[in-house]
Short mmCIF file of C-alpha atoms and ligand atoms in Angstrom, two decimals:
data_model
loop_
_atom_site.label_atom_id
_atom_site.label_comp_id
_atom_site.label_asym_id
_atom_site.label_seq_id
_atom_site.Cartn_x
_atom_site.Cartn_y
_atom_site.Cartn_z
CA UNK L 1 -14.96 11.31 15.26
CA UNK L 2 -11.60 8.61 15.45
CA UNK L 3 -8.47 9.11 12.96
CA UNK L 4 -8.19 6.48 10.28
CA UNK L 5 -4.63 5.71 9.74
CA UNK L 6 -4.18 4.29 6.69
CA UNK L 7 -0.60 2.34 6.43
CA UNK L 8 1.12 1.38 2.86
CA UNK L 9 3.64 -1.39 3.38
CA UNK L 10 6.95 0.15 3.93
CA UNK L 11 9.28 0.68 0.67
CA UNK L 12 12.85 -1.04 1.10
CA UNK L 13 15.16 1.69 0.30
CA UNK L 14 17.42 -0.41 -2.20
CA UNK L 15 15.85 1.42 -5.18
CA UNK L 16 13.24 3.59 -6.52
CA UNK L 17 9.26 2.49 -6.92
CA UNK L 18 8.35 1.22 -10.33
CA UNK L 19 4.93 1.19 -11.65
CA UNK L 20 3.89 -2.02 -10.34
CA UNK L 21 4.61 -0.78 -6.65
CA UNK L 22 2.49 2.09 -7.60
CA UNK L 23 -0.31 0.20 -8.77
CA UNK L 24 -0.01 -2.14 -5.92
CA UNK L 25 -0.52 -0.22 -2.03
CA UNK L 26 0.39 3.33 -2.85
CA UNK L 27 -2.02 4.23 -5.14
CA UNK L 28 -4.86 2.09 -3.58
CA UNK L 29 -4.16 3.85 -0.15
CA UNK L 30 -4.03 6.96 -1.65
CA UNK L 31 -7.65 6.61 -3.00
CA UNK L 32 -8.71 5.22 0.03
CA UNK L 33 -7.37 8.26 2.07
CA UNK L 34 -8.48 10.56 -0.18
CA UNK L 35 -11.94 9.38 -0.11
CA UNK L 36 -11.89 9.18 3.76
CA UNK L 37 -11.34 13.01 3.84
CA UNK L 38 -14.03 13.61 1.02
CA UNK L 39 -16.32 12.25 3.86
CA UNK L 40 -15.07 14.59 6.31
CA UNK L 41 -12.94 12.25 8.15
CA UNK L 42 -9.53 12.94 9.93
CA UNK L 43 -6.80 10.96 8.31
CA UNK L 44 -3.53 9.93 8.58
CA UNK L 45 -2.21 8.01 5.75
CA UNK L 46 1.86 7.15 6.24
CA UNK L 47 4.41 4.99 5.70
CA UNK L 48 7.95 4.45 6.61
CA UNK L 49 11.17 3.08 4.78
CA UNK L 50 12.43 -0.20 5.63
CA UNK L 51 16.30 1.07 6.14
CA UNK L 52 17.24 -1.97 8.42
CA UNK L 53 15.94 -5.04 5.66
CA UNK L 54 18.99 -7.32 4.43
CA UNK L 55 17.97 -6.07 0.83
CA UNK L 56 19.69 -2.81 1.37
CA UNK L 57 22.77 -4.64 1.76
CA UNK L 58 22.61 -7.45 -1.37
CA UNK L 59 21.41 -4.72 -3.61
CA UNK L 60 24.41 -2.75 -2.09
CA UNK L 61 26.77 -5.08 -2.50
CA UNK L 62 25.44 -5.75 -6.28
CA UNK L 63 25.85 -2.11 -7.03
CA UNK L 64 28.98 -1.86 -5.67
CA UNK L 65 28.11 0.93 -2.99
CA UNK L 66 27.81 1.12 0.51
CA UNK L 67 24.06 0.23 2.02
CA UNK L 68 23.91 3.79 4.15
CA UNK L 69 24.41 5.33 0.66
CA UNK L 70 21.66 3.17 -1.18
CA UNK L 71 19.77 4.22 2.05
CA UNK L 72 19.75 7.94 1.04
CA UNK L 73 19.60 8.05 -2.58
CA UNK L 74 16.84 5.45 -2.55
CA UNK L 75 14.86 7.54 -0.22
CA UNK L 76 15.14 10.42 -2.21
CA UNK L 77 13.92 8.58 -5.19
CA UNK L 78 10.92 6.81 -3.43
CA UNK L 79 10.09 10.31 -2.05
CA UNK L 80 10.36 11.76 -5.51
CA UNK L 81 8.01 8.86 -7.17
CA UNK L 82 5.31 9.38 -4.11
CA UNK L 83 5.15 13.24 -4.99
CA UNK L 84 4.98 12.96 -8.36
CA UNK L 85 1.90 10.57 -8.03
CA UNK L 86 0.46 12.81 -5.74
CA UNK L 87 0.39 10.24 -3.28
CA UNK L 88 -0.95 12.27 -0.67
CA UNK L 89 1.34 11.34 2.28
CA UNK L 90 3.46 14.27 4.31
CA UNK L 91 6.39 12.50 3.47
CA UNK L 92 8.75 9.87 4.53
CA UNK L 93 9.86 10.16 8.06
CA UNK L 94 13.45 10.47 8.82
CA UNK L 95 15.21 7.22 9.68
CA UNK L 96 17.48 8.62 12.81
CA UNK L 97 17.72 8.67 16.59
CA UNK L 98 13.90 9.25 17.27
CA UNK L 99 13.27 6.27 15.15
CA UNK L 100 16.07 4.00 16.69
CA UNK L 101 14.59 4.98 20.20
CA UNK L 102 11.09 4.10 18.81
CA UNK L 103 12.19 0.73 17.90
CA UNK L 104 14.27 -0.11 20.74
CA UNK L 105 11.30 1.34 22.75
CA UNK L 106 8.76 -0.99 21.38
CA UNK L 107 11.27 -4.15 21.61
CA UNK L 108 12.38 -3.40 25.14
CA UNK L 109 9.25 -3.65 26.39
CA UNK L 110 8.16 -7.32 25.00
CA UNK L 111 11.26 -7.77 26.22
CA UNK L 112 10.70 -6.89 29.97
CA UNK L 113 7.63 -8.23 29.50
CA UNK L 114 9.02 -11.76 28.86
CA UNK L 115 7.60 -12.25 25.73
CA UNK L 116 10.81 -13.49 23.65
CA UNK L 117 12.37 -16.99 24.12
CA UNK L 118 15.85 -17.94 23.67
CA UNK L 119 16.33 -20.93 21.01
CA UNK L 120 19.43 -22.24 19.77
CA UNK L 121 18.65 -22.31 15.69
CA UNK L 122 20.48 -23.50 12.81
CA UNK L 123 21.18 -21.07 10.51
CA UNK L 124 22.86 -21.00 7.36
CA UNK L 125 26.22 -19.26 6.97
CA UNK L 126 28.47 -18.34 3.59
CA UNK L 127 31.14 -20.71 4.02
CA UNK L 128 34.03 -18.11 2.70
CA UNK L 129 32.84 -14.81 4.38
CA UNK L 130 30.97 -16.63 7.90
CA UNK L 131 28.15 -13.94 6.96
CA UNK L 132 25.06 -15.31 8.53
CA UNK L 133 22.33 -15.93 5.79
CA UNK L 134 18.81 -14.56 6.23
CA UNK L 135 16.32 -13.41 3.92
CA UNK L 136 17.50 -11.22 0.96
CA UNK L 137 21.09 -12.38 1.94
CA UNK L 138 20.21 -16.00 0.56
CA UNK L 139 17.99 -17.56 -2.23
CA UNK L 140 16.82 -21.11 -2.59
CA UNK L 141 13.83 -22.92 -3.32
CA UNK L 142 10.59 -22.82 -1.59
CA UNK L 143 9.90 -25.54 0.94
CA UNK L 144 6.18 -24.99 0.50
CA UNK L 145 5.66 -24.61 -2.95
CA UNK L 146 9.03 -25.48 -4.77
CA UNK L 147 9.44 -21.94 -6.68
CA UNK L 148 12.82 -19.96 -6.13
CA UNK L 149 12.12 -17.69 -3.15
CA UNK L 150 14.69 -15.49 -1.08
CA UNK L 151 15.16 -16.37 2.78
CA UNK L 152 12.04 -14.90 5.16
CA UNK L 153 9.06 -15.53 3.23
CA UNK L 154 8.02 -16.71 -0.69
CA UNK L 155 7.00 -14.24 -3.03
CA UNK L 156 5.15 -16.94 -4.98
CA UNK L 157 2.97 -18.65 -2.31
CA UNK L 158 3.63 -16.13 0.71
CA UNK L 159 4.38 -18.98 3.10
CA UNK L 160 7.40 -18.14 5.50
CA UNK L 161 10.49 -20.13 5.47
CA UNK L 162 12.78 -19.28 8.38
CA UNK L 163 16.60 -20.39 9.54
CA UNK L 164 17.50 -23.46 7.82
CA UNK L 165 14.32 -24.19 6.17
CA UNK L 166 15.12 -23.03 2.64
CA UNK L 167 16.17 -25.70 0.23
CA UNK L 168 19.31 -25.32 -2.15
CA UNK L 169 19.95 -22.16 -0.38
CA UNK L 170 22.78 -20.10 -1.79
CA UNK L 171 24.14 -16.60 -0.43
CA UNK L 172 22.90 -13.85 -3.26
CA UNK L 173 26.10 -12.03 -2.51
CA UNK L 174 28.52 -15.32 -3.49
CA UNK L 175 26.19 -17.34 -5.54
CA UNK L 176 28.94 -19.69 -6.17
CA UNK L 177 30.29 -20.17 -2.81
CA UNK L 178 29.25 -23.03 -0.65
CA UNK L 179 26.92 -22.35 2.30
CA UNK L 180 27.14 -24.41 5.86
CA UNK L 181 25.02 -24.37 9.15
CA UNK L 182 25.86 -23.24 12.55
CA UNK L 183 23.78 -23.30 15.66
CA UNK L 184 23.35 -20.46 16.93
CA UNK L 185 21.32 -18.87 20.13
CA UNK L 186 19.01 -15.94 19.32
CA UNK L 187 15.45 -14.64 20.72
CA UNK L 188 12.39 -15.13 18.97
CA UNK L 189 8.70 -14.79 19.42
CA UNK L 190 6.94 -17.48 19.39
CA UNK L 191 3.54 -16.66 17.59
CA UNK L 192 1.83 -19.93 18.45
CA UNK L 193 1.21 -18.63 21.94
CA UNK L 194 -1.19 -16.03 20.44
CA UNK L 195 -3.21 -18.61 18.76
CA UNK L 196 -6.39 -18.07 20.45
CA UNK L 197 -6.26 -14.35 19.54
CA UNK L 198 -5.35 -14.98 16.05
CA UNK L 199 -8.09 -17.26 15.49
CA UNK L 200 -10.90 -15.18 17.15
CA UNK L 201 -9.56 -11.93 15.03
CA UNK L 202 -9.62 -13.90 11.88
CA UNK L 203 -12.81 -15.50 12.74
CA UNK L 204 -14.37 -11.70 13.20
CA UNK L 205 -12.68 -10.74 9.64
CA UNK L 206 -14.17 -13.61 7.56
CA UNK L 207 -15.49 -11.87 4.26
CA UNK L 208 -13.63 -8.85 5.08
CA UNK L 209 -10.29 -9.74 3.32
CA UNK L 210 -10.01 -10.36 -0.51
CA UNK L 211 -10.38 -14.36 -0.44
CA UNK L 212 -6.37 -15.40 -1.66
CA UNK L 213 -5.08 -13.44 1.09
CA UNK L 214 -7.68 -15.10 3.89
CA UNK L 215 -6.72 -18.36 2.04
CA UNK L 216 -3.37 -17.89 2.77
CA UNK L 217 -4.15 -16.86 6.68
CA UNK L 218 -6.20 -20.01 6.71
CA UNK L 219 -3.33 -22.06 5.17
CA UNK L 220 -0.87 -20.82 8.17
CA UNK L 221 -3.11 -21.13 10.93
CA UNK L 222 -3.55 -25.10 10.05
CA UNK L 223 -0.05 -25.66 10.93
CA UNK L 224 2.02 -24.88 13.79
CA UNK L 225 3.04 -20.95 13.89
CA UNK L 226 6.71 -20.04 13.24
CA UNK L 227 8.93 -18.51 15.63
CA UNK L 228 9.89 -15.11 14.44
CA UNK L 229 13.27 -14.50 14.94
CA UNK L 230 13.79 -11.05 16.78
CA UNK L 231 17.87 -10.85 16.76
CA UNK L 232 19.95 -12.22 14.31
CA UNK L 233 23.63 -12.08 13.58
CA UNK L 234 24.41 -9.20 11.64
CA UNK L 235 26.02 -6.09 11.12
CA UNK L 236 23.43 -3.70 9.33
CA UNK L 237 20.35 -2.28 11.35
CA UNK L 238 19.73 -1.90 14.95
CA UNK L 239 21.84 -3.17 17.75
CA UNK L 240 20.02 -5.59 20.08
CA UNK L 241 20.05 -4.54 23.30
CA UNK L 242 19.55 -7.77 25.12
CA UNK L 243 21.76 -9.49 27.54
CA UNK L 244 21.00 -13.01 25.93
CA UNK L 245 21.81 -12.41 22.50
CA UNK L 246 25.32 -10.04 22.62
CA UNK L 247 26.40 -8.40 19.13
CA UNK L 248 23.06 -9.23 17.13
CA UNK L 249 20.95 -6.80 15.35
CA UNK L 250 17.09 -7.09 15.63
CA UNK L 251 15.58 -8.99 13.02
CA UNK L 252 14.31 -6.24 10.14
CA UNK L 253 10.84 -7.24 9.95
CA UNK L 254 10.64 -6.89 13.97
CA UNK L 255 10.94 -3.10 13.27
CA UNK L 256 8.03 -2.58 10.69
CA UNK L 257 5.34 -2.21 13.51
CA UNK L 258 7.35 0.27 15.25
CA UNK L 259 8.14 1.86 12.35
CA UNK L 260 4.54 2.61 11.19
CA UNK L 261 3.77 4.37 14.74
CA UNK L 262 6.56 6.24 14.67
CA UNK L 263 5.85 7.45 10.80
CA UNK L 264 2.37 7.96 12.12
CA UNK L 265 3.44 10.29 14.76
CA UNK L 266 5.55 12.13 12.53
CA UNK L 267 3.07 12.70 9.81
CA UNK L 268 0.90 14.11 12.52
CA UNK L 269 3.34 16.93 12.57
CA UNK L 270 5.31 15.42 15.63
CA UNK L 271 3.18 16.42 18.43
CA UNK L 272 4.60 16.26 21.93
CA UNK L 273 3.64 12.59 22.56
CA UNK L 274 5.24 9.38 22.57
CA UNK L 275 6.00 7.83 19.25
CA UNK L 276 2.59 5.29 19.67
CA UNK L 277 0.42 7.82 21.07
CA UNK L 278 -2.31 7.33 17.59
CA UNK L 279 -1.96 3.56 18.32
CA UNK L 280 -3.14 3.56 21.91
CA UNK L 281 -6.62 1.68 22.21
CA UNK L 282 -7.95 4.45 24.18
CA UNK L 283 -7.94 6.83 20.93
CA UNK L 284 -10.04 4.27 19.25
CA UNK L 285 -8.50 5.24 15.70
CA UNK L 286 -9.52 2.90 12.79
CA UNK L 287 -5.94 1.02 11.12
CA UNK L 288 -6.22 0.11 7.95
CA UNK L 289 -3.18 -1.66 5.88
CA UNK L 290 -2.53 -1.57 1.88
CA UNK L 291 0.04 -4.48 0.85
CA UNK L 292 1.04 -7.07 -1.19
CA UNK L 293 0.04 -10.55 -1.02
CA UNK L 294 3.93 -11.08 -0.48
CA UNK L 295 3.46 -9.40 2.40
CA UNK L 296 0.17 -11.33 4.10
CA UNK L 297 2.56 -13.23 6.44
CA UNK L 298 4.29 -10.05 7.73
CA UNK L 299 1.49 -7.62 8.39
CA UNK L 300 -1.28 -10.16 8.79
CA UNK L 301 0.57 -12.29 11.45
CA UNK L 302 4.10 -11.04 12.35
CA UNK L 303 3.48 -7.58 12.73
CA UNK L 304 -0.21 -8.40 14.23
CA UNK L 305 1.06 -10.70 16.99
CA UNK L 306 3.99 -7.72 18.03
CA UNK L 307 0.81 -5.55 18.62
CA UNK L 308 -1.27 -8.61 20.47
CA UNK L 309 1.85 -9.29 22.68
CA UNK L 310 1.52 -5.63 24.09
CA UNK L 311 -1.61 -6.72 25.61
CA UNK L 312 -4.48 -4.57 24.97
CA UNK L 313 -2.10 -1.51 24.77
CA UNK L 314 -2.80 -1.14 20.92
CA UNK L 315 -5.51 -0.94 18.30
CA UNK L 316 -5.39 -3.83 15.73
CA UNK L 317 -6.07 -2.99 12.30
CA UNK L 318 -9.61 -3.17 10.59
CA UNK L 319 -9.05 -4.63 7.30
CA UNK L 320 -5.84 -5.43 5.22
CA UNK L 321 -6.09 -4.98 1.61
CA UNK L 322 -3.95 -7.05 0.05
CA UNK L 323 -2.68 -6.80 -3.83
CA UNK L 324 -1.92 -9.15 -6.28
CA UNK L 325 1.16 -8.81 -8.48
CA UNK L 326 1.07 -6.05 -11.59
CA UNK L 327 2.82 -7.74 -14.61
CA UNK L 328 4.16 -5.80 -17.60
CA UNK L 329 3.83 -7.25 -20.73
CA UNK L 330 2.78 -10.64 -19.14
CA UNK L 331 5.72 -10.92 -17.02
CA UNK L 332 6.66 -10.04 -13.53
CA UNK L 333 8.30 -6.55 -13.16
CA UNK L 334 11.76 -7.30 -12.40
CA UNK L 335 14.66 -4.75 -11.39
CA UNK L 336 17.66 -7.00 -11.59
CA UNK L 337 16.43 -8.17 -15.70
CA UNK L 338 15.22 -4.31 -16.12
CA UNK L 339 11.83 -5.53 -17.16
CA UNK L 340 9.86 -2.21 -15.30
CA UNK L 341 8.75 1.05 -15.79
CA UNK L 342 9.78 3.93 -13.54
CA UNK L 343 6.95 5.98 -12.14
CA UNK L 344 8.58 8.82 -12.84
CA UNK L 345 9.47 8.08 -16.43
CA UNK L 346 5.91 7.24 -16.96
CA UNK L 347 4.72 10.48 -15.21
CA UNK L 348 7.09 12.76 -16.94
CA UNK L 349 5.73 11.54 -20.34
CA UNK L 350 1.94 11.11 -19.53
CA UNK L 351 -0.33 13.31 -17.43
CA UNK L 352 -0.52 12.14 -14.00
CA UNK L 353 -4.25 11.68 -13.88
CA UNK L 354 -4.36 9.78 -16.77
CA UNK L 355 -1.64 7.61 -15.12
CA UNK L 356 -3.51 7.14 -12.02
CA UNK L 357 -6.78 6.47 -13.74
CA UNK L 358 -5.21 3.43 -16.08
CA UNK L 359 -3.23 1.93 -12.71
CA UNK L 360 -6.97 2.24 -10.67
CA UNK L 361 -8.80 0.59 -13.73
CA UNK L 362 -6.49 -2.46 -14.10
CA UNK L 363 -4.81 -2.52 -10.77
CA UNK L 364 -4.03 -6.39 -9.78
CA UNK L 365 -6.73 -6.67 -6.92
CA UNK L 366 -8.33 -10.16 -6.80
CA UNK L 367 -5.17 -11.71 -9.25
CA UNK L 368 -2.68 -10.96 -11.04
CA UNK L 369 -3.54 -8.42 -14.21
CA UNK L 370 -1.05 -6.82 -16.77
CA UNK L 371 0.11 -3.67 -17.45
CA UNK L 372 0.08 -2.35 -21.22
CA UNK L 373 1.57 0.84 -23.18
CA UNK L 374 -1.40 0.39 -25.50
CA UNK L 375 -3.92 -0.39 -22.69
CA UNK L 376 -2.61 2.91 -21.14
CA UNK L 377 -3.03 5.12 -24.21
CA UNK L 378 -6.35 3.25 -24.96
CA UNK L 379 -7.48 4.32 -21.13
CA UNK L 380 -6.00 8.01 -21.73
CA UNK L 381 -7.69 8.59 -24.94
CA UNK L 382 -10.91 6.57 -26.22
CA UNK L 383 -11.78 5.23 -22.50
CA UNK L 384 -11.69 8.37 -20.64
CA UNK L 385 -10.13 11.36 -22.27
CA UNK L 386 -12.13 11.97 -25.20
CA UNK L 387 -15.39 11.76 -23.62
CA UNK L 388 -14.73 13.03 -20.83
CA UNK L 389 -14.19 16.34 -22.54
CA UNK L 390 -16.59 15.82 -24.82
CA UNK L 391 -19.02 15.83 -22.06
CA UNK L 392 -17.18 18.94 -20.54
CA UNK L 393 -17.61 20.81 -24.20
CA UNK L 394 -21.22 19.90 -24.04
CA UNK L 395 -21.63 21.27 -21.08
CA UNK L 396 -19.90 24.32 -21.61
CA UNK L 397 -22.09 25.07 -25.01
CA UNK L 398 -25.28 24.11 -23.02
CA UNK L 399 -24.42 26.53 -20.09
CA UNK L 400 -23.04 29.40 -22.02
CA UNK L 401 -24.65 32.93 -20.51
CA UNK L 402 -26.06 30.73 -17.34
CA UNK L 403 -24.80 31.84 -14.20
CA UNK L 404 -25.49 31.52 -10.39
CA UNK L 405 -27.55 28.47 -9.05
CA UNK L 406 -29.93 26.31 -10.95
CA UNK L 407 -32.81 24.29 -9.38
CA UNK L 408 -32.50 20.29 -9.03
CA UNK L 409 -35.83 18.52 -9.41
CA UNK L 410 -36.70 15.33 -7.15
CA UNK L 411 -36.05 13.13 -9.66
CA UNK L 412 -32.38 14.96 -10.11
CA UNK L 413 -31.88 14.63 -6.96
CA UNK L 414 -32.95 10.74 -6.30
CA UNK L 415 -30.86 10.42 -9.68
CA UNK L 416 -27.66 12.20 -7.99
CA UNK L 417 -28.13 10.00 -4.57
CA UNK L 418 -27.80 6.90 -6.69
CA UNK L 419 -24.77 7.89 -8.36
CA UNK L 420 -23.20 8.54 -5.10
CA UNK L 421 -24.28 5.48 -2.87
CA UNK L 422 -22.47 3.54 -6.21
CA UNK L 423 -19.32 5.51 -5.73
CA UNK L 424 -19.37 4.93 -1.89
CA UNK L 425 -19.69 1.36 -2.45
CA UNK L 426 -16.39 1.36 -4.37
CA UNK L 427 -14.69 3.23 -1.97
CA UNK L 428 -16.19 1.83 1.28
CA UNK L 429 -14.38 -1.29 3.28
CA UNK L 430 -14.71 -4.11 2.87
CA UNK L 431 -15.25 -3.77 -0.61
CA UNK L 432 -12.72 -1.19 -1.52
CA UNK L 433 -11.89 -1.59 -5.19
CA UNK L 434 -9.86 1.03 -7.13
CA UNK L 435 -11.32 -0.68 -10.58
CA UNK L 436 -14.70 -0.92 -9.92
CA UNK L 437 -14.34 2.92 -9.12
CA UNK L 438 -12.79 3.61 -12.21
CA UNK L 439 -15.47 1.66 -13.98
CA UNK L 440 -18.21 3.20 -12.34
CA UNK L 441 -16.52 6.47 -13.87
CA UNK L 442 -16.43 5.36 -17.34
CA UNK L 443 -20.05 4.11 -16.79
CA UNK L 444 -21.62 7.58 -16.10
CA UNK L 445 -19.04 9.40 -18.35
CA UNK L 446 -21.03 7.39 -20.93
CA UNK L 447 -24.69 7.63 -19.71
CA UNK L 448 -24.34 11.42 -19.16
CA UNK L 449 -22.67 12.21 -22.60
CA UNK L 450 -25.75 10.55 -23.75
CA UNK L 451 -28.06 12.76 -21.78
CA UNK L 452 -26.30 16.17 -22.32
CA UNK L 453 -28.69 17.73 -24.96
CA UNK L 454 -31.53 15.52 -24.22
CA UNK L 455 -34.34 17.69 -23.78
CA UNK L 456 -36.06 15.23 -21.39
CA UNK L 457 -33.74 16.22 -18.35
CA UNK L 458 -33.29 19.68 -16.95
CA UNK L 459 -29.85 21.46 -16.96
CA UNK L 460 -29.84 21.71 -13.34
CA UNK L 461 -30.11 17.64 -12.74
CA UNK L 462 -27.84 17.30 -15.59
CA UNK L 463 -25.20 19.52 -13.82
CA UNK L 464 -25.71 17.87 -10.42
CA UNK L 465 -25.09 14.35 -11.72
CA UNK L 466 -21.84 16.02 -13.69
CA UNK L 467 -20.74 17.33 -10.46
CA UNK L 468 -21.41 14.00 -8.79
CA UNK L 469 -19.51 12.08 -11.41
CA UNK L 470 -16.30 14.81 -10.65
CA UNK L 471 -16.77 13.97 -6.78
CA UNK L 472 -16.53 10.41 -7.61
CA UNK L 473 -13.79 10.62 -9.91
CA UNK L 474 -12.01 13.05 -7.47
CA UNK L 475 -10.25 10.58 -5.40
CA UNK L 476 -8.58 9.07 -8.68
CA UNK L 477 -8.40 12.38 -10.90
CA UNK L 478 -6.74 14.23 -8.58
CA UNK L 479 -5.49 17.29 -10.66
CA UNK L 480 -8.90 17.66 -12.55
CA UNK L 481 -10.34 17.72 -9.17
CA UNK L 482 -8.12 20.25 -7.58
CA UNK L 483 -8.98 22.73 -10.31
CA UNK L 484 -12.58 22.17 -9.76
CA UNK L 485 -12.24 22.62 -6.09
CA UNK L 486 -9.83 25.69 -6.68
CA UNK L 487 -13.20 27.01 -8.70
CA UNK L 488 -14.98 26.72 -5.45
CA UNK L 489 -16.98 23.52 -6.60
CA UNK L 490 -18.38 21.33 -3.63
CA UNK L 491 -16.92 17.81 -4.07
CA UNK L 492 -17.70 16.12 -0.88
CA UNK L 493 -18.68 12.52 -0.76
CA UNK L 494 -20.62 12.80 2.50
CA UNK L 495 -22.60 16.03 1.99
CA UNK L 496 -27.10 16.01 1.26
CA UNK L 497 -27.62 16.05 -2.36
CA UNK L 498 -28.63 19.53 -2.38
CA UNK L 499 -31.78 21.21 -3.78
CA UNK L 500 -29.86 23.96 -5.96
CA UNK L 501 -26.48 23.41 -8.49
CA UNK L 502 -23.87 26.11 -8.56
CA UNK L 503 -22.75 26.71 -12.32
CA UNK L 504 -19.16 25.50 -12.84
CA UNK L 505 -16.61 24.80 -15.89
CA UNK L 506 -15.91 21.08 -15.95
CA UNK L 507 -12.06 20.95 -16.23
CA UNK L 508 -10.80 18.90 -19.11
CA UNK L 509 -8.27 16.47 -18.73
CA UNK L 510 -4.65 16.84 -20.89
CA UNK L 511 -4.41 14.71 -24.23
CA UNK L 512 -2.55 11.17 -23.67
CA UNK L 513 -1.39 12.01 -27.40
CA UNK L 514 0.52 15.06 -27.04
CA UNK L 515 3.74 13.23 -24.90
CA UNK L 516 3.75 10.07 -25.57
CA UNK L 517 7.36 9.53 -26.40
CA UNK L 518 8.23 6.77 -23.57
CA UNK L 519 5.03 4.90 -24.69
CA UNK L 520 6.14 4.89 -28.27
CA UNK L 521 9.72 4.50 -27.59
CA UNK L 522 10.11 1.66 -25.29
CA UNK L 523 7.41 -0.12 -26.91
ZN1 ZN D 1 6.71 -20.68 -1.72
#
């Protein structure tokens, strides 16, 4: 069976993860990875901090620290947040010499194969400091949608802007200073040379991506494809080893593809093989990405072209699962305006299963959605916690003094199989949806509460349906699932529906009301 490689967008190490990040790629990738494991699949779920990004430089400047120090504290914070949310990764790989060598091997092979071109481009420069401005070092107006945007790609419309394309540019580190331009020779990767492969790739994925993200791919393919910078004048990042561009660094986004190959290798326990072994085509791994709409250009085009530029050496992703923005009280999460809730703060106050379930239920899968504290409280108590614990109580009463296994009727097996099929439909690609999986849990919870105590259903049939509900909820409700698994309950989502079911106690969910000071205090 081929290994599944599930990749969540690489977090920039310029701060911690807030619940908008979590409700985006990290929880979704985790739920998908946990589902796959419950079907018996071998899964590596991974990501890698993006230390070379220019946003590390601009944030460090704003905070009055160094980029290196910011990376260290941010990586530790991100690691803590992922662990606190129960994101089932091996951890974050170290960004050290092995990482650097992996990135350079990847880029040097493309250089040797003649994939890069030398171009003289017009780059914006902060007049006062002479610093070349790109990505997080520059803000202005997006030339495509006219929203405010940083360099590189626009968060609002998702379209790229490179070199001198951003309108009304300002340096983020010197907002009052002027910006001039200088002609600079750099290396680029011309994406237009891969148009035929890209067109065929996306023709095969019609209907497999969420519509908004696929619309952006169509918009990008309808125009001449940009030339991606491979090197850029800068002081932070990995020195580019190419004779054409002495003194330049690798453009940070060039690192992401080898970075996740390296993190896959590291997450597999650093086997005695090359960093890119798991991604080689002959092993037939199935790769799935989880990332935000604002990264469609990067993961959907740039990183795909970086794979294609290696010929047929690597697998390409089966599908990208793209999320939209999560709002807080009707406005976008914002670190600079402190309009956010850090994951660790929320998890310190509200039991993890309730947080995961509410984020799964409300995550922005097809359009922007909103997080509210009232909504979390309502989900945690009225919609999920109370009916779940009422069902657990009813089952305890019904099973009082019953031990061993109970027989299941053919009708009971059919009903359990139908439930299993609905859950699989929520978790399988391309229709993967945490929203629908969580809604399916609530639907069956209401139904099974009604059935508990109904003389028309046998106890064995009811118990099998409750077990199927628990197994279907397990990729989201991980602590309840772990307690059940520790007690020997079979939570496999692949097994045939059995003819008997072993008696078990449905673990209770903790209450949201007992520990809600963050919810109350910050409303
Ligand atoms: Zn835009």
